[in-house]
Amino acid sequence: MTELHGECMCGAVTITATPARAALGACHCDMCRRWTSSAYVSFPVEPGYAALGPVKVYGSSDWAERAFCGRCGSALWYRITLAGEMHGQTQMAAGLFDNAGGNALKLELYIDKKPEGYAFAGERRQMTQAEVEAMYALPDQGDSQ
């Protein structure tokens, strides 16, 4: 896949990353909605991405951390820190890249937590909270990611 170059809202953080798949995912869990004020739309990236600038990291749960720009607050990425097969998997915020890196929305997570007024056009795979937790082998901690 092609290496992408993006930046936060104020331009203080620049990102270079290679998508692991040509697909976007949207997460509707409570934490993602509070973090972004909407669904968190992202794509998985290959290891070795680079982020330069005032990056801040917040440990948002026992198994994940979220990064944001220390100047403007733009969401940067969500990374699984739980030991195991998914450890280190990083979901980069699609909005950092022009045209979301050219990727299409293929997956919605926590579909059972999606507010009634949200609706994306088109068909895609949709997973409930239970399905997501089983896929990632996450500890049961309510509806947070």
PDB file of C-alpha atoms in Angstrom:
ATOM      1  CA  MET A   1       0.000   0.000   0.000  1.00  0.00           C
ATOM      2  CA  THR A   2       1.032   3.597  -0.517  1.00  0.00           C
ATOM      3  CA  GLU A   3       2.535   5.600   2.326  1.00  0.00           C
ATOM      4  CA  LEU A   4       0.253   8.465   3.380  1.00  0.00           C
ATOM      5  CA  HIS A   5       1.128  11.869   4.806  1.00  0.00           C
ATOM      6  CA  GLY A   6      -1.282  13.742   7.040  1.00  0.00           C
ATOM      7  CA  GLU A   7      -1.508  16.309   9.784  1.00  0.00           C
ATOM      8  CA  CYS A   8      -3.651  17.474  12.675  1.00  0.00           C
ATOM      9  CA  MET A   9      -5.979  20.475  12.482  1.00  0.00           C
ATOM     10  CA  CYS A  10      -3.289  23.040  13.421  1.00  0.00           C
ATOM     11  CA  GLY A  11      -0.470  21.340  11.495  1.00  0.00           C
ATOM     12  CA  ALA A  12       1.760  20.919  14.573  1.00  0.00           C
ATOM     13  CA  VAL A  13       1.644  17.087  14.317  1.00  0.00           C
ATOM     14  CA  THR A  14       2.551  15.439  11.036  1.00  0.00           C
ATOM     15  CA  ILE A  15       1.933  11.747  10.400  1.00  0.00           C
ATOM     16  CA  THR A  16       3.470   9.329   7.913  1.00  0.00           C
ATOM     17  CA  ALA A  17       1.750   5.937   7.817  1.00  0.00           C
ATOM     18  CA  THR A  18       1.033   3.001   5.524  1.00  0.00           C
ATOM     19  CA  PRO A  19      -2.486   1.539   5.724  1.00  0.00           C
ATOM     20  CA  ALA A  20      -2.565  -2.166   6.584  1.00  0.00           C
ATOM     21  CA  ARG A  21      -5.854  -2.474   4.647  1.00  0.00           C
ATOM     22  CA  ALA A  22      -7.652  -0.234   2.172  1.00  0.00           C
ATOM     23  CA  ALA A  23     -10.695   0.043   4.434  1.00  0.00           C
ATOM     24  CA  LEU A  24     -12.093   2.431   7.020  1.00  0.00           C
ATOM     25  CA  GLY A  25     -13.864   1.433  10.205  1.00  0.00           C
ATOM     26  CA  ALA A  26     -16.228   3.507  12.330  1.00  0.00           C
ATOM     27  CA  CYS A  27     -16.497   2.896  16.068  1.00  0.00           C
ATOM     28  CA  HIS A  28     -19.648   3.914  17.949  1.00  0.00           C
ATOM     29  CA  CYS A  29     -18.548   2.957  21.487  1.00  0.00           C
ATOM     30  CA  ASP A  30     -19.139   5.521  24.238  1.00  0.00           C
ATOM     31  CA  MET A  31     -15.441   6.414  24.533  1.00  0.00           C
ATOM     32  CA  CYS A  32     -14.939   7.000  20.809  1.00  0.00           C
ATOM     33  CA  ARG A  33     -18.061   9.151  20.584  1.00  0.00           C
ATOM     34  CA  ARG A  34     -16.947  11.241  23.557  1.00  0.00           C
ATOM     35  CA  TRP A  35     -13.387  11.490  22.208  1.00  0.00           C
ATOM     36  CA  THR A  36     -14.388  12.652  18.725  1.00  0.00           C
ATOM     37  CA  SER A  37     -17.944  13.932  19.322  1.00  0.00           C
ATOM     38  CA  SER A  38     -19.074  11.428  16.672  1.00  0.00           C
ATOM     39  CA  ALA A  39     -18.053   7.977  15.459  1.00  0.00           C
ATOM     40  CA  TYR A  40     -14.271   7.465  15.397  1.00  0.00           C
ATOM     41  CA  VAL A  41     -13.425   6.745  11.749  1.00  0.00           C
ATOM     42  CA  SER A  42     -10.020   5.157  11.279  1.00  0.00           C
ATOM     43  CA  PHE A  43      -7.915   2.632   9.400  1.00  0.00           C
ATOM     44  CA  PRO A  44      -5.315   0.138  10.630  1.00  0.00           C
ATOM     45  CA  VAL A  45      -1.689   1.049   9.907  1.00  0.00           C
ATOM     46  CA  GLU A  46       1.443  -0.995   9.437  1.00  0.00           C
ATOM     47  CA  PRO A  47       4.067  -0.855  12.209  1.00  0.00           C
ATOM     48  CA  GLY A  48       6.661   1.861  11.709  1.00  0.00           C
ATOM     49  CA  TYR A  49       4.422   4.891  11.266  1.00  0.00           C
ATOM     50  CA  ALA A  50       5.909   8.247  12.290  1.00  0.00           C
ATOM     51  CA  ALA A  51       4.330  11.099  14.216  1.00  0.00           C
ATOM     52  CA  LEU A  52       6.259  14.325  14.715  1.00  0.00           C
ATOM     53  CA  GLY A  53       5.117  17.178  16.923  1.00  0.00           C
ATOM     54  CA  PRO A  54       3.421  17.655  20.298  1.00  0.00           C
ATOM     55  CA  VAL A  55       1.774  14.209  20.576  1.00  0.00           C
ATOM     56  CA  LYS A  56       0.048  13.434  23.873  1.00  0.00           C
ATOM     57  CA  VAL A  57      -1.060   9.922  24.849  1.00  0.00           C
ATOM     58  CA  TYR A  58      -3.917   9.030  27.178  1.00  0.00           C
ATOM     59  CA  GLY A  59      -4.383   5.510  28.612  1.00  0.00           C
ATOM     60  CA  SER A  60      -8.130   5.286  28.080  1.00  0.00           C
ATOM     61  CA  SER A  61      -8.639   1.722  29.350  1.00  0.00           C
ATOM     62  CA  ASP A  62      -6.795  -1.330  30.623  1.00  0.00           C
ATOM     63  CA  TRP A  63      -6.102  -2.395  27.019  1.00  0.00           C
ATOM     64  CA  ALA A  64      -5.787   0.767  24.917  1.00  0.00           C
ATOM     65  CA  GLU A  65      -4.394   4.255  24.584  1.00  0.00           C
ATOM     66  CA  ARG A  66      -5.436   7.233  22.492  1.00  0.00           C
ATOM     67  CA  ALA A  67      -3.167   9.912  21.086  1.00  0.00           C
ATOM     68  CA  PHE A  68      -4.000  13.522  20.319  1.00  0.00           C
ATOM     69  CA  CYS A  69      -2.261  16.750  19.346  1.00  0.00           C
ATOM     70  CA  GLY A  70      -1.062  18.615  22.431  1.00  0.00           C
ATOM     71  CA  ARG A  71      -1.782  21.942  20.734  1.00  0.00           C
ATOM     72  CA  CYS A  72      -5.168  21.655  18.968  1.00  0.00           C
ATOM     73  CA  GLY A  73      -6.493  18.399  20.465  1.00  0.00           C
ATOM     74  CA  SER A  74      -7.057  16.570  17.165  1.00  0.00           C
ATOM     75  CA  ALA A  75      -7.527  12.814  17.570  1.00  0.00           C
ATOM     76  CA  LEU A  76      -4.504  10.989  16.120  1.00  0.00           C
ATOM     77  CA  TRP A  77      -4.747   7.259  16.840  1.00  0.00           C
ATOM     78  CA  TYR A  78      -6.111   4.461  18.983  1.00  0.00           C
ATOM     79  CA  ARG A  79      -3.653   1.668  19.905  1.00  0.00           C
ATOM     80  CA  ILE A  80      -4.258  -1.663  21.633  1.00  0.00           C
ATOM     81  CA  THR A  81      -1.828  -2.132  24.517  1.00  0.00           C
ATOM     82  CA  LEU A  82      -3.252  -5.440  25.770  1.00  0.00           C
ATOM     83  CA  ALA A  83      -0.683  -8.252  25.568  1.00  0.00           C
ATOM     84  CA  GLY A  84      -1.359 -10.828  22.891  1.00  0.00           C
ATOM     85  CA  GLU A  85      -1.937 -11.100  19.167  1.00  0.00           C
ATOM     86  CA  MET A  86      -3.557  -7.648  18.834  1.00  0.00           C
ATOM     87  CA  HIS A  87      -0.878  -5.855  20.925  1.00  0.00           C
ATOM     88  CA  GLY A  88       0.334  -2.718  19.175  1.00  0.00           C
ATOM     89  CA  GLN A  89      -2.411  -2.644  16.547  1.00  0.00           C
ATOM     90  CA  THR A  90      -2.935   1.017  15.721  1.00  0.00           C
ATOM     91  CA  GLN A  91      -6.014   2.599  14.187  1.00  0.00           C
ATOM     92  CA  MET A  92      -5.075   5.969  12.657  1.00  0.00           C
ATOM     93  CA  ALA A  93      -7.698   8.731  12.498  1.00  0.00           C
ATOM     94  CA  ALA A  94      -8.855   8.924   8.876  1.00  0.00           C
ATOM     95  CA  GLY A  95      -9.482  12.669   9.047  1.00  0.00           C
ATOM     96  CA  LEU A  96      -5.754  13.400   9.293  1.00  0.00           C
ATOM     97  CA  PHE A  97      -5.325  12.408   5.641  1.00  0.00           C
ATOM     98  CA  ASP A  98      -6.759  14.012   2.501  1.00  0.00           C
ATOM     99  CA  ASN A  99      -9.819  12.088   1.330  1.00  0.00           C
ATOM    100  CA  ALA A 100      -9.268   9.629   4.215  1.00  0.00           C
ATOM    101  CA  GLY A 101      -6.356   8.183   2.269  1.00  0.00           C
ATOM    102  CA  GLY A 102      -8.780   7.123  -0.478  1.00  0.00           C
ATOM    103  CA  ASN A 103     -10.239   4.347   1.677  1.00  0.00           C
ATOM    104  CA  ALA A 104     -13.917   3.338   1.827  1.00  0.00           C
ATOM    105  CA  LEU A 105     -15.986   2.633   4.957  1.00  0.00           C
ATOM    106  CA  LYS A 106     -16.181  -1.178   5.298  1.00  0.00           C
ATOM    107  CA  LEU A 107     -16.888  -1.811   9.003  1.00  0.00           C
ATOM    108  CA  GLU A 108     -18.879  -0.379  11.905  1.00  0.00           C
ATOM    109  CA  LEU A 109     -18.035  -1.444  15.458  1.00  0.00           C
ATOM    110  CA  TYR A 110     -20.335  -1.277  18.483  1.00  0.00           C
ATOM    111  CA  ILE A 111     -23.305  -0.885  16.146  1.00  0.00           C
ATOM    112  CA  ASP A 112     -25.619  -1.551  19.087  1.00  0.00           C
ATOM    113  CA  LYS A 113     -24.255   1.642  20.728  1.00  0.00           C
ATOM    114  CA  LYS A 114     -24.794   3.872  17.659  1.00  0.00           C
ATOM    115  CA  PRO A 115     -27.066   6.844  18.356  1.00  0.00           C
ATOM    116  CA  GLU A 116     -30.379   6.609  16.507  1.00  0.00           C
ATOM    117  CA  GLY A 117     -29.668   9.731  14.435  1.00  0.00           C
ATOM    118  CA  TYR A 118     -26.421   8.416  12.930  1.00  0.00           C
ATOM    119  CA  ALA A 119     -26.584   6.719   9.549  1.00  0.00           C
ATOM    120  CA  PHE A 120     -23.858   6.030   7.006  1.00  0.00           C
ATOM    121  CA  ALA A 121     -24.898   5.338   3.424  1.00  0.00           C
ATOM    122  CA  GLY A 122     -24.175   1.978   1.837  1.00  0.00           C
ATOM    123  CA  GLU A 123     -23.701  -1.551   3.073  1.00  0.00           C
ATOM    124  CA  ARG A 124     -20.841  -2.733   5.284  1.00  0.00           C
ATOM    125  CA  ARG A 125     -20.077  -5.266   7.996  1.00  0.00           C
ATOM    126  CA  GLN A 126     -21.587  -4.254  11.345  1.00  0.00           C
ATOM    127  CA  MET A 127     -20.482  -5.725  14.677  1.00  0.00           C
ATOM    128  CA  THR A 128     -22.111  -5.516  18.114  1.00  0.00           C
ATOM    129  CA  GLN A 129     -20.300  -4.933  21.395  1.00  0.00           C
ATOM    130  CA  ALA A 130     -20.252  -8.675  22.136  1.00  0.00           C
ATOM    131  CA  GLU A 131     -18.813  -9.480  18.704  1.00  0.00           C
ATOM    132  CA  VAL A 132     -16.074  -6.836  19.043  1.00  0.00           C
ATOM    133  CA  GLU A 133     -15.086  -8.014  22.523  1.00  0.00           C
ATOM    134  CA  ALA A 134     -14.916 -11.623  21.305  1.00  0.00           C
ATOM    135  CA  MET A 135     -12.862 -10.680  18.216  1.00  0.00           C
ATOM    136  CA  TYR A 136     -10.290  -8.744  20.233  1.00  0.00           C
ATOM    137  CA  ALA A 137     -10.538 -11.037  23.279  1.00  0.00           C
ATOM    138  CA  LEU A 138     -11.131  -7.927  25.407  1.00  0.00           C
ATOM    139  CA  PRO A 139     -11.939  -8.150  29.091  1.00  0.00           C
ATOM    140  CA  ASP A 140     -15.601  -7.382  29.772  1.00  0.00           C
ATOM    141  CA  GLN A 141     -15.650  -3.800  31.029  1.00  0.00           C
ATOM    142  CA  GLY A 142     -19.019  -2.499  29.915  1.00  0.00           C
ATOM    143  CA  ASP A 143     -19.378  -0.640  26.647  1.00  0.00           C
ATOM    144  CA  SER A 144     -16.036   1.143  26.497  1.00  0.00           C
ATOM    145  CA  GLN A 145     -13.191   0.622  24.109  1.00  0.00           C
TER     146      GLN A 145
END
